[in-house]
Coordinates of C-alpha atoms in Angstrom, one line a residue:
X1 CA 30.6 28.0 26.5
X2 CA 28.8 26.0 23.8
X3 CA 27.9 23.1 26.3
X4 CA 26.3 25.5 28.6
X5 CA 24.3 26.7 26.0
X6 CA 23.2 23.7 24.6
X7 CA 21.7 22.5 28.1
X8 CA 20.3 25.7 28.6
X9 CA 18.2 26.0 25.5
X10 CA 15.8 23.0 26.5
X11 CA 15.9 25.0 30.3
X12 CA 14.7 28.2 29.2
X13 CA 11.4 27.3 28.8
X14 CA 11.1 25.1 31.9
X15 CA 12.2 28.3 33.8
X16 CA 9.2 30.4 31.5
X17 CA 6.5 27.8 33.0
X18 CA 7.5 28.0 36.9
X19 CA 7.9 31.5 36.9
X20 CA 4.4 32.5 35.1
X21 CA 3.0 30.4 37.4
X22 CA 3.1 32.7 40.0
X23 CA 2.0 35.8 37.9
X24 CA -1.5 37.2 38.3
X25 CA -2.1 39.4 35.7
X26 CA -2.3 38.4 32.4
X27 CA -0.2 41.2 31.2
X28 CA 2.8 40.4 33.1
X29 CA 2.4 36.6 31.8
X30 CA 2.7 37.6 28.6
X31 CA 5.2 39.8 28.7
X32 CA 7.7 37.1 30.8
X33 CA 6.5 34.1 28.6
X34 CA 7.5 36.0 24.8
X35 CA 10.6 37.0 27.1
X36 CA 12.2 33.7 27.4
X37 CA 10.5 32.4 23.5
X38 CA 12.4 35.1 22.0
X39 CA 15.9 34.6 23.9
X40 CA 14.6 30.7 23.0
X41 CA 14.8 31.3 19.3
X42 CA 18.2 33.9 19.5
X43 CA 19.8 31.0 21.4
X44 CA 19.0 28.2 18.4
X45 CA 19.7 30.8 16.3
X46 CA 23.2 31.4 18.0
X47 CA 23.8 27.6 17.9
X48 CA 22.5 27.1 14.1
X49 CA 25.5 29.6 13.0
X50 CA 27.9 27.6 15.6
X51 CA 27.0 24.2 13.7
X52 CA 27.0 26.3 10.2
X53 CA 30.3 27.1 11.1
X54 CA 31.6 23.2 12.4
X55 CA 30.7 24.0 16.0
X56 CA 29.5 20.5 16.0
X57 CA 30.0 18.2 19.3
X58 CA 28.6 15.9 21.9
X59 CA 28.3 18.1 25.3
X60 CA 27.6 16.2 28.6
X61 CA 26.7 17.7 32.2
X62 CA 26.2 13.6 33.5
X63 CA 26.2 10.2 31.3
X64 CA 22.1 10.8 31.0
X65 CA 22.4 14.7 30.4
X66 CA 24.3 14.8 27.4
X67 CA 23.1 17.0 24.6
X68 CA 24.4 16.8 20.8
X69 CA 25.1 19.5 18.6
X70 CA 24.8 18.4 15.1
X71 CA 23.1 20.2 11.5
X72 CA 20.1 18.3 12.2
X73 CA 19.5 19.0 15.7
X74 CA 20.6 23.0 15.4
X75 CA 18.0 23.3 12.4
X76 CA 15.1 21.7 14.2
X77 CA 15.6 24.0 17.1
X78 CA 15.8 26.7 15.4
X79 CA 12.4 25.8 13.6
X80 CA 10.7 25.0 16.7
X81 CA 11.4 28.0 18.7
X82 CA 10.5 30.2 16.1
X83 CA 7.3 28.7 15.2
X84 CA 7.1 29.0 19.3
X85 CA 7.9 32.8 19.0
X86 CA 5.0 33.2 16.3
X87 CA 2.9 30.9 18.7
X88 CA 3.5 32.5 21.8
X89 CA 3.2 36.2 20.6
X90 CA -0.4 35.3 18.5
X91 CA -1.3 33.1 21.9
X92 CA -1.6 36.7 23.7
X93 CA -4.2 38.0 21.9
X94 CA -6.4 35.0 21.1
X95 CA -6.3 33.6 24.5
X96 CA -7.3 37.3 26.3
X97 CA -9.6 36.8 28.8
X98 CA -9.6 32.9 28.6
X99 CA -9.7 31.2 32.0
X100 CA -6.5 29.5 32.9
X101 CA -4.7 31.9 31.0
X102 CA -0.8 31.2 33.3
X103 CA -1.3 27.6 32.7
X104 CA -1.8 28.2 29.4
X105 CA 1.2 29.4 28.7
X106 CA 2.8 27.1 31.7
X107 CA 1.7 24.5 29.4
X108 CA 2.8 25.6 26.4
X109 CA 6.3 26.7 27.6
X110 CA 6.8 22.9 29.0
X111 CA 5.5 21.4 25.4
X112 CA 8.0 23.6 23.8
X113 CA 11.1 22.8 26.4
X114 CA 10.3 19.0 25.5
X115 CA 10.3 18.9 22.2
X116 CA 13.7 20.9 22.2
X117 CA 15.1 17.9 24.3
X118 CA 14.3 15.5 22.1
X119 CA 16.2 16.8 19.4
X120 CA 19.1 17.7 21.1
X121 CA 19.3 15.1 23.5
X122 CA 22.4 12.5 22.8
X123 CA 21.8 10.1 25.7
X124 CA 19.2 7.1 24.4
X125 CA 16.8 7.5 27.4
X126 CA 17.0 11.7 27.6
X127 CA 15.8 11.5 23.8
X128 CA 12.7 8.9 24.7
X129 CA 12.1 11.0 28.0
X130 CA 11.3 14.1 25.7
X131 CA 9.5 12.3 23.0
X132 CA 6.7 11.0 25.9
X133 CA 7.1 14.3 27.5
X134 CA 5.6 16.1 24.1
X135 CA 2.9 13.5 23.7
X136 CA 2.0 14.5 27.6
X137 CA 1.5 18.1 27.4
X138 CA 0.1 18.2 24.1
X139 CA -2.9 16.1 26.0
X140 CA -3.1 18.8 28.6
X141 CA -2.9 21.9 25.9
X142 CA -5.2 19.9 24.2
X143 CA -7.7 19.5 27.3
X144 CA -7.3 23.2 28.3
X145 CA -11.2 23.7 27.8
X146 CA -11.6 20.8 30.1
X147 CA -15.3 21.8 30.3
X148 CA -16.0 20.6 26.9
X149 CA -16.8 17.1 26.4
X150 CA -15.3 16.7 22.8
X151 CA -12.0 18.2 24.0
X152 CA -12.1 15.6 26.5
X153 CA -12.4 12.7 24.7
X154 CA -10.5 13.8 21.6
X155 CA -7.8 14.5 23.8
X156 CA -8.0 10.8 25.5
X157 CA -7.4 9.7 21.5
X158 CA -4.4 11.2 21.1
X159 CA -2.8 10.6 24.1
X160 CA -4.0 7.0 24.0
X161 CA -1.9 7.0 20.4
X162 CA 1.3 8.7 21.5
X163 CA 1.7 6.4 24.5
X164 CA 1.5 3.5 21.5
X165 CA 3.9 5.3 19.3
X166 CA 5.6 5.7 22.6
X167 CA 6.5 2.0 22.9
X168 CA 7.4 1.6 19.6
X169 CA 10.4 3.5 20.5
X170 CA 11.0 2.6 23.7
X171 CA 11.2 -0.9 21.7
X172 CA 13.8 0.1 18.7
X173 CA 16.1 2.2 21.3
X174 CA 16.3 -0.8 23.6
X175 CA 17.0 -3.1 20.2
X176 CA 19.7 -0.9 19.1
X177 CA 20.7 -0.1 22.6
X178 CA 21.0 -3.5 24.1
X179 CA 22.2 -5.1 20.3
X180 CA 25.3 -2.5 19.8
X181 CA 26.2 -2.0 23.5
X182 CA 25.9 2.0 23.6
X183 CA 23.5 4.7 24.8
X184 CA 24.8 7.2 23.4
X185 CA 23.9 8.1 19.9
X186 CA 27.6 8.6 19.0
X187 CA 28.7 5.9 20.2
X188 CA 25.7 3.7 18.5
X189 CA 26.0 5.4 14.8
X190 CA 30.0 4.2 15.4
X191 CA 28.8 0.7 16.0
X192 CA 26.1 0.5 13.5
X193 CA 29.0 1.4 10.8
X194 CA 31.5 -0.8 12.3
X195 CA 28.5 -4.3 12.7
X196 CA 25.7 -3.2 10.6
X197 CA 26.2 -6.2 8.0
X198 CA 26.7 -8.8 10.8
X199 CA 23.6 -7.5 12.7
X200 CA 21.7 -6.6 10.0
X201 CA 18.2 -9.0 10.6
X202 CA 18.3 -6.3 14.5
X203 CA 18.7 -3.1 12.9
X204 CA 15.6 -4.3 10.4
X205 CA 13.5 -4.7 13.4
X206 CA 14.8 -1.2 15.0
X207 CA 14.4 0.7 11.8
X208 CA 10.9 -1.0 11.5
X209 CA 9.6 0.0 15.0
X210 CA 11.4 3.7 14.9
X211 CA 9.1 3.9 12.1
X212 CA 5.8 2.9 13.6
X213 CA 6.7 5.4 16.4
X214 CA 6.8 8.1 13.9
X215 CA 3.4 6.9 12.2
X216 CA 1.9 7.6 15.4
X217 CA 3.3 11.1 16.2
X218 CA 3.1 12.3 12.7
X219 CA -0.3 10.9 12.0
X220 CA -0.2 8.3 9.5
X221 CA -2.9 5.5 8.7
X222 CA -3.9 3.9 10.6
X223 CA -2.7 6.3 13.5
X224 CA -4.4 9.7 11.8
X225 CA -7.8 9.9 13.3
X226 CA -6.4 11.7 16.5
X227 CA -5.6 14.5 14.6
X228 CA -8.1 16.1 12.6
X229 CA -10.6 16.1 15.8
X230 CA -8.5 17.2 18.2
X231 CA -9.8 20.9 17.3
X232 CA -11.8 22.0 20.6
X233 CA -8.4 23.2 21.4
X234 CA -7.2 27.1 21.3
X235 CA -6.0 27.6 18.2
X236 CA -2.4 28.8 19.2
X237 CA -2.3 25.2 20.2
X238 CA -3.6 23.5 17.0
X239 CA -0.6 25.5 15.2
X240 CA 2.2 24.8 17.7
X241 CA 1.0 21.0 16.9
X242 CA 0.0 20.8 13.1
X243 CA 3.5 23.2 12.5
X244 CA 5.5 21.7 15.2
X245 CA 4.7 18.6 17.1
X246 CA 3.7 16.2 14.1
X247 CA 6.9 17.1 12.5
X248 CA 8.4 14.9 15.1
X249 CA 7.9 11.4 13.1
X250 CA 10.3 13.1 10.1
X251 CA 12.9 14.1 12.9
X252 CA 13.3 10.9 14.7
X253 CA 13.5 9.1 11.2
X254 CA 16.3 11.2 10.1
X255 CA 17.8 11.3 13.7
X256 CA 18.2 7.6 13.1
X257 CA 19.5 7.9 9.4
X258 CA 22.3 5.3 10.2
X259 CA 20.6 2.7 10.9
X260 CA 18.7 2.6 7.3
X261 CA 21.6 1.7 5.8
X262 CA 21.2 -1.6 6.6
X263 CA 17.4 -1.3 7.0
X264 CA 15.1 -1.9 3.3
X265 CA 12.1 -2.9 5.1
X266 CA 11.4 0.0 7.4
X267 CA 12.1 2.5 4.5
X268 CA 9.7 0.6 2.2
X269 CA 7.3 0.7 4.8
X270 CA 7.2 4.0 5.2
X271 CA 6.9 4.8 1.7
X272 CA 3.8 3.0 1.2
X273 CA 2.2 4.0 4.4
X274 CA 2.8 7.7 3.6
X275 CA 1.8 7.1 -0.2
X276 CA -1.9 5.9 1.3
X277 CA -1.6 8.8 3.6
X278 CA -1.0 11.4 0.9
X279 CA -3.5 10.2 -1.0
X280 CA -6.3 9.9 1.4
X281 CA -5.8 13.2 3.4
X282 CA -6.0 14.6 0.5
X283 CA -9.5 13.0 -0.3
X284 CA -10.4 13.5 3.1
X285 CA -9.9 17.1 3.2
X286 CA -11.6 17.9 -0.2
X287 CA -15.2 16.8 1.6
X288 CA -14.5 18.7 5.2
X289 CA -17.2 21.7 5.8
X290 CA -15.0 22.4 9.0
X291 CA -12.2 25.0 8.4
X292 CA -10.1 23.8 10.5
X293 CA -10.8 20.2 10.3
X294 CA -9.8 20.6 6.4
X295 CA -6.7 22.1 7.8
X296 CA -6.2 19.0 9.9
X297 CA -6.3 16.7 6.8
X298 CA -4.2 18.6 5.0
X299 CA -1.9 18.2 7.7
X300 CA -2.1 14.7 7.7
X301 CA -1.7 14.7 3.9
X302 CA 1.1 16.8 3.9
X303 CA 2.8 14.4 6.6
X304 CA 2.3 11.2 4.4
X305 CA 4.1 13.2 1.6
X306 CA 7.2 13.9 4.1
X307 CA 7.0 9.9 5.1
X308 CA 7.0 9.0 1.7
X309 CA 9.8 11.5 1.2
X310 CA 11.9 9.3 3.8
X311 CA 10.8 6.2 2.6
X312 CA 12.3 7.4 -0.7
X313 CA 15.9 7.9 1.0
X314 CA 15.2 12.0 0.8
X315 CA 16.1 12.7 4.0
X316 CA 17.0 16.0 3.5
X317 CA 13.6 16.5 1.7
X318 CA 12.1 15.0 4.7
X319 CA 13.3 18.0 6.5
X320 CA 12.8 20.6 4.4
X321 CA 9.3 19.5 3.8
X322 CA 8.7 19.6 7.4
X323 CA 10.2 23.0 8.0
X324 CA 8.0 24.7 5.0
X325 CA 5.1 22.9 6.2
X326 CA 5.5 24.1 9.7
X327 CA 5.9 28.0 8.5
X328 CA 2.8 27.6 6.1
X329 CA 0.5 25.4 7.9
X330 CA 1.0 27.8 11.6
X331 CA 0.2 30.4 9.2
X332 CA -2.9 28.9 7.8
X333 CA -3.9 27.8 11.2
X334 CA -3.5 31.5 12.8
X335 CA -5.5 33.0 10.1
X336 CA -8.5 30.8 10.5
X337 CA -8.1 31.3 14.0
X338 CA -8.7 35.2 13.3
X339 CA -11.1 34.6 11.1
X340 CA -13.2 32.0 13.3
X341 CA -12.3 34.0 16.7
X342 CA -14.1 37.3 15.2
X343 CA -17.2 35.4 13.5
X344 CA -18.1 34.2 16.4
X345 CA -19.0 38.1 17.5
X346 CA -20.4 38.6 14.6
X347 CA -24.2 38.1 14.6
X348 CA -24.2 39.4 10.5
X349 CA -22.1 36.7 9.3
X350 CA -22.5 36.6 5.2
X351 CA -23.8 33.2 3.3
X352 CA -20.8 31.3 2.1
X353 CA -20.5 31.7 -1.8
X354 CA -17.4 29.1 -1.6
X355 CA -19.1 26.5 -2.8
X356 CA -20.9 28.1 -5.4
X357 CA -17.8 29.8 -6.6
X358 CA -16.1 26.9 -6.8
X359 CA -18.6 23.9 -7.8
X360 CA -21.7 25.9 -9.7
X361 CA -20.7 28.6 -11.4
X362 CA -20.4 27.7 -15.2
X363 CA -16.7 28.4 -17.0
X364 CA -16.0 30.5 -19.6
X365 CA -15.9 28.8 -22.9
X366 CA -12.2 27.1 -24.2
X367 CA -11.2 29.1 -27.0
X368 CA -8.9 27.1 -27.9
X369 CA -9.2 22.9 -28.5
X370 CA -9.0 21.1 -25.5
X371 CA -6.4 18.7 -26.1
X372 CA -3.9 21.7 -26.3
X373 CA -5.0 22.4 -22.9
X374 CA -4.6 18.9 -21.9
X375 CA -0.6 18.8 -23.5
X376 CA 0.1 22.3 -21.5
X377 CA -1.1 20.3 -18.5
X378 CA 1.3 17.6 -19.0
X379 CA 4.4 18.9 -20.5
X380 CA 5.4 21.8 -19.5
X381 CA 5.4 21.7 -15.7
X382 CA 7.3 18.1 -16.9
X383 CA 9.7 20.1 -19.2
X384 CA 10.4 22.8 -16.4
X385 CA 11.2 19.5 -13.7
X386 CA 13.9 18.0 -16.0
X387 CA 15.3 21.3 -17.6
X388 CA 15.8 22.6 -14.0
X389 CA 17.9 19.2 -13.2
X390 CA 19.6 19.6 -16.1
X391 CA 20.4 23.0 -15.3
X392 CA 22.2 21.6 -11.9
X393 CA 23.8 18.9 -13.7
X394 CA 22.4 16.8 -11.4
X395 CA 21.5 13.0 -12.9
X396 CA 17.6 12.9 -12.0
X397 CA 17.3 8.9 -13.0
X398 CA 20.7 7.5 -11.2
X399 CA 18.3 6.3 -8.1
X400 CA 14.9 5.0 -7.9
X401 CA 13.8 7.7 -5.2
X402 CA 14.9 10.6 -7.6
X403 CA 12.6 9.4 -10.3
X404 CA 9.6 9.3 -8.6
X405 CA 10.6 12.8 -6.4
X406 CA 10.4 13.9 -10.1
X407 CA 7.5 12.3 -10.8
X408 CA 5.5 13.9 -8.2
X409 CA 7.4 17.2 -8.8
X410 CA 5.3 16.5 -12.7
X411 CA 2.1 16.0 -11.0
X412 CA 2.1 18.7 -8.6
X413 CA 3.0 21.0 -11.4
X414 CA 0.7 19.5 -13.5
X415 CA -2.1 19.8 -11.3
X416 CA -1.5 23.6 -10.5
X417 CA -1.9 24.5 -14.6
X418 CA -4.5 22.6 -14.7
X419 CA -6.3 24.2 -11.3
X420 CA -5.8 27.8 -13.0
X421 CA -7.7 26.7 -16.0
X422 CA -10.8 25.0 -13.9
X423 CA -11.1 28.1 -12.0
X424 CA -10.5 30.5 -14.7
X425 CA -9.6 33.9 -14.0
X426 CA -10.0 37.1 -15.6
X427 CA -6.3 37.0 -17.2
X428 CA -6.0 33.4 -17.8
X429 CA -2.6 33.6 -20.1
X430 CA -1.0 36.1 -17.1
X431 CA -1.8 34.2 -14.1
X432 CA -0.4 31.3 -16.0
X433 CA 2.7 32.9 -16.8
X434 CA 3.0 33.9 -13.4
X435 CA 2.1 30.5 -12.0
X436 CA 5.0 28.8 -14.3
X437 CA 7.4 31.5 -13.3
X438 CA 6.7 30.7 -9.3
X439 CA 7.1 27.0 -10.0
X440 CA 10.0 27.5 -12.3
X441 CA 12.0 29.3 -9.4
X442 CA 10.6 26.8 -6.5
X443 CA 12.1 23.9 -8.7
X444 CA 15.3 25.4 -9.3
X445 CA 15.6 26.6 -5.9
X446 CA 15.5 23.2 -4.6
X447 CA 17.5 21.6 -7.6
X448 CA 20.1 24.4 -6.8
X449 CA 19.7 24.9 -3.0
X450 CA 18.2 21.4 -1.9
X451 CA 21.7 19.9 -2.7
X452 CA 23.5 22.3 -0.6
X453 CA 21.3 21.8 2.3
X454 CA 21.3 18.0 2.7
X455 CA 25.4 18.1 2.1
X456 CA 24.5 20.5 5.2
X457 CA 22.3 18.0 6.9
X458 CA 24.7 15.0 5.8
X459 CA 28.0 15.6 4.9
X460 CA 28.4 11.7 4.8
X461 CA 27.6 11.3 0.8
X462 CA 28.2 8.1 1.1
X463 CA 26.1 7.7 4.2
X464 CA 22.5 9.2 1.8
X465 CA 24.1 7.0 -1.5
X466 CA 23.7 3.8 0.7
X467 CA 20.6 4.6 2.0
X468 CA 18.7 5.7 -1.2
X469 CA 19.9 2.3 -2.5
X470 CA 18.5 0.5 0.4
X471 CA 15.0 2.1 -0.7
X472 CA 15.3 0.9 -4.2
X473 CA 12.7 -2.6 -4.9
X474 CA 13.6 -4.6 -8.6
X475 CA 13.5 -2.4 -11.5
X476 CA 11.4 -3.9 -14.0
X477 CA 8.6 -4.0 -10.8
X478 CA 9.6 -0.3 -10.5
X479 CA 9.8 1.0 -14.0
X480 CA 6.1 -1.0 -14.3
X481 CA 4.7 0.8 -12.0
X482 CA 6.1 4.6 -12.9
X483 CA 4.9 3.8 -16.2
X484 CA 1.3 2.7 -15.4
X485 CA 1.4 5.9 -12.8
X486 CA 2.0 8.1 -15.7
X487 CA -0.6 6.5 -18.4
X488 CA -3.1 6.9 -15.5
X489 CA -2.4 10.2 -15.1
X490 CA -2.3 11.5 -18.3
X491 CA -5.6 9.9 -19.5
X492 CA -7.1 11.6 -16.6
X493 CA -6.0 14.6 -17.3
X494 CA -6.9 14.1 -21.2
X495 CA -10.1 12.9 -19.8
X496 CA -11.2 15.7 -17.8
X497 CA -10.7 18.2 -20.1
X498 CA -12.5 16.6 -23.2
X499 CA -15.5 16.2 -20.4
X500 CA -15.5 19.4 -20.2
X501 CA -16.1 20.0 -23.7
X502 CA -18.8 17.2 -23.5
X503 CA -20.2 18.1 -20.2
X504 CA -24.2 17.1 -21.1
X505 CA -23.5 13.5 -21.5
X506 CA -20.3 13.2 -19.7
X507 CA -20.7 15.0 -16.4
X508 CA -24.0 14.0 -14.8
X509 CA -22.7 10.2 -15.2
X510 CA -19.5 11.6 -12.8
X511 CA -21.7 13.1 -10.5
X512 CA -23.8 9.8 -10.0
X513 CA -20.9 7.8 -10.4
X514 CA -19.0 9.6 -7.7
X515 CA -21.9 10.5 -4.8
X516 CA -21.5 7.0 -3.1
X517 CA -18.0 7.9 -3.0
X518 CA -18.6 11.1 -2.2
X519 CA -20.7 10.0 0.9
X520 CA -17.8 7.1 2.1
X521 CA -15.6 10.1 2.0
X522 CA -17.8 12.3 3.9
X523 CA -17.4 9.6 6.9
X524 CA -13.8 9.4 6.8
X525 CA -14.1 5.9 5.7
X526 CA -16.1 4.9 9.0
X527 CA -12.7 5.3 10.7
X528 CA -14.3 6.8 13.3
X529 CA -16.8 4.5 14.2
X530 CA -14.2 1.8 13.9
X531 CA -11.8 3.7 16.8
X532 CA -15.0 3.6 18.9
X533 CA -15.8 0.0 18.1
X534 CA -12.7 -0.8 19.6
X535 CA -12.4 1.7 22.3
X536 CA -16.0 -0.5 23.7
X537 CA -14.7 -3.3 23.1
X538 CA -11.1 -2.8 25.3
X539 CA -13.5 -0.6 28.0
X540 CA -15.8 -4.2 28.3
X541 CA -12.6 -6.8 28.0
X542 CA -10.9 -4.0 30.9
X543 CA -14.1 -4.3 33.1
X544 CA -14.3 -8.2 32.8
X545 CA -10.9 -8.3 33.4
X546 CA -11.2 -6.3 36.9
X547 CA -14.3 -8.3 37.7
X548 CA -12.9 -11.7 37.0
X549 CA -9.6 -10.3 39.6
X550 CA -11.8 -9.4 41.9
X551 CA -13.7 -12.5 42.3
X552 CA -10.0 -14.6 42.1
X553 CA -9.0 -12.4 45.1
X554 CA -12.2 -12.5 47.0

């Protein structure tokens, strides 16, 4: 009964898409479409509690239709047709009246059924047929205005970058494929155990191109741009993509978790790559007047943190990062939706204080020095970190990835105390309290919780051991490099606040020190214009190209 089951959750919504097809009134679409979401997410629910309770198994119809049944593939689905549900339900309000309103949800229904194939398809080729599949209806969602130019030719960006990420893959599964002699992905993880040392030089090439497949789908530099403009879209579809689709380049890392092992290069890789990532969709996103282009660099941001998370050898944190993110960020993304969909009918829109709030207004004096401020800042989100590992008895310094998960774990927390005091509030000392309280039960959560999900997510120890040692680089390189992380840091912080207390002098030479970075900022780095540069320049080598086969034929 499982098998059937497994083969018919990717089906469901394939049979959703032909049958509103033929509907006529938007009512009836609706109703049908949320019809087969819903039994979508009660059927990866259903299998979620058969893999929770060792229902795990390979289940083939034919050698290419095979499906797999494992932790990894059960919790994906079961994230993905929920986010779906949330999509689908908000989908028939916002898109009311819309032209094209069946192939909307045609569309969507087909995006959704291919996304569930790649992560439970077994079979080599199935898998790669479902991650090009995604990449091909995202275009058309994306496209759905087709009347607007910018969705248009937004659109032609990103599917121009999946089709790259695309042969990245196609690339690593033939590698492994063709190297281990299976298609199957039990059969290969067998193989990779059995001839991993012996072969290691072709699984560093495979675990280096799986990861440049999953730049490209989860948006990392120098694959990002696609992204954050591909907003002329309906909303319902910029969160079924920033919650669901993006989260793809963390699966099909962790899908291949085997084959890092015996791979250093492509987990360094993807550390650094996300690290640059992080850091810049952050940046980018602090200077965005668009809503929900801000959203769309946070997106990216928040993906270079879950590549740098696998980079690390945190799988597990991988996935758990991907599935809060997707919650949050279709959240975020259906509000804004709500708020943008009514201000456009609103001819009495207010002037935006935002800015003023945030950047003019002048803060309450410190009543209180401001180097006590400054050690708050620093030690106590770092004393909560390390008491709440201790509390575990977990050893947070045995691998190199641990140290620096605790290390951002410090500056996030860090960065929070230090937001509350920059934006004041009228119970400073409460909302504090309260803060600390929220981030003392998110740590220990995690600490406590975190472990028993990625013993859920691997129950190989020994499998996660070998790989977080593979991510490990020499430690006197490594222990530099924390060290010089944390004394830049800390000055910063230090330094901020004892501006603060000598803003006359101190801040106007920030604010002209930091408008030409500003303004690089506020052009994404000329990213942009670069991606145009070399669009021209491939449209003019292209037309020579034809011209020059012509004449040779002529």
């Amino acid at each position: 009964m499982v098998d059937a089951m497994v083969g018919l959750l990717p089906l469901l919504p394939i049979i959703s898409a032909v049958t509103v097809v033929f509907l006529k009134e938007e009512k009836r679409v609706r109703r049908v479409s949320n019809a087969f979401a819903l039994a979508t997410f009660l059927l990866s629910l259903y299998l979620l509690l058969t893999a929770l309770a060792g229902g795990e198994g390979v289940y083939a119809f034919t050698a290419f239709l095979s499906f797999r049944l494992d932790a990894l593939s059960a919790l994906m689905s079961a994230i993905v047709s929920f986010i779906s549900l949330v999509v689908h339900f908000y989908a028939g309000r916002y898109m009311q009246d819309e032209p094209g309103y069946a192939r909307f949800y045609a569309l969507l229904d087909l995006t959704v059924s291919a996304i569930l194939l790649t992560v439970t398809a077994e079979h080599l080729l199935l898998l790669f047929t479902g991650w090009s599949l995604t990449g091909t209806f995202l275009y058309f969602l994306l496209t759905h205005n087709y009347g607007r130019r910018p969705a248009v030719r937004y659109g032609l960006w990103t599917l121009v970058i999946q089709r790259l990420g695309d042969a990245f893959l196609l690339v690593a599964l033939l590698l492994l494929a063709e190297g281990f002699g299976s298609y199957e992905l039990t059969g290969l993880f067998e193989r990779i155990e059995q001839e991993g040392e012996q072969k290691r030089l072709l699984l560093e090439l495979a675990g280096t191109f799986v990861v440049l497949s999953a730049f490209a789908k989860s948006a990392q530099v120098p694959f990002h741009l696609w992204l954050p403009y591909t907003m002329e879209g309906p909303t319902p579809v910029s969160a079924l993509m920033h919650a669901g689709i993006v989260n793809a380049g963390g699966f099909i890392v962790n899908r291949f978790a085997p084959v890092y092992a015996f791979a250093e290069v492509g987990l360094h890789l993807a550390f650094l790559v996300g690290l640059v990532t992080a850091v810049l969709g952050a940046l980018l996103m602090l200077v965005q007047p668009d809503v929900k282009k801000a959203l769309g660099y946070s997106t990216v941001g928040q993906m270079g943190y879950m590549m740098m998370e696998a980079g690390l050898g945190a799988f597990a944190l991988a996935v758990y990062h991907l599935f809060a993110h997707g919650v949050f960020k279709a959240t975020l993304f259906m509000s804004s939706g709500t708020v943008i969909h009514e201000a456009r009918k609103d001819p009495n829109i207010p002037e935006d204080e935002i800015y003023k709030f945030f950047v003019e207004r002048e803060l309450p004096p410190l009543k209180l020095p401001w180097y006590f401020f400054a050690l708050i800042t620093v030690l106590v989100p770092f004393g909560l970190v390390v008491f709440a590992h201790l509390a575990a008895g977990v050893d947070a310094f045995k691998y190199q990835g641990a140290v620096v998960l605790l290390f951002f774990g410090w500056i996030t927390g860090a960065q929070t105390v230090f937001s509350i005091y920059r934006y004041g509030a009228k119970s400073p000392v409460k909302t504090l309290l309260f803060v600390l309280a929220s981030f003392t039960v998110v740590i220990l959560g995690y600490v406590f919780i975190g472990h028993s999900f990625e013993r859920f997510l691997y129950p190989d120890q020994e499998l996660i051991k070998r790989i977080y040692l593979n991510a490990e680089i020499d430690p006197l390189i490594f222990e530099l490099q924390i060290l010089l992380l944390t004394a830049v840091a800390v000055a910063g912080w230090f330094y901020v606040y004892y501006a603060y207390e000598s803003k006359e002098v101190i801040i106007e030479k920030l604010r002209e020190r930091y408008a030409l970075l500003y303004r690089l900022l506020a052009r994404e780095l000329y990213f942009k214009e670069f991606y145009e540069k070399v669009g021209e320049l491939l449209t003019t080598l292209g037309r020579r190209t034809d011209e020059l086969f012509r004449g040779l034929v002529r």
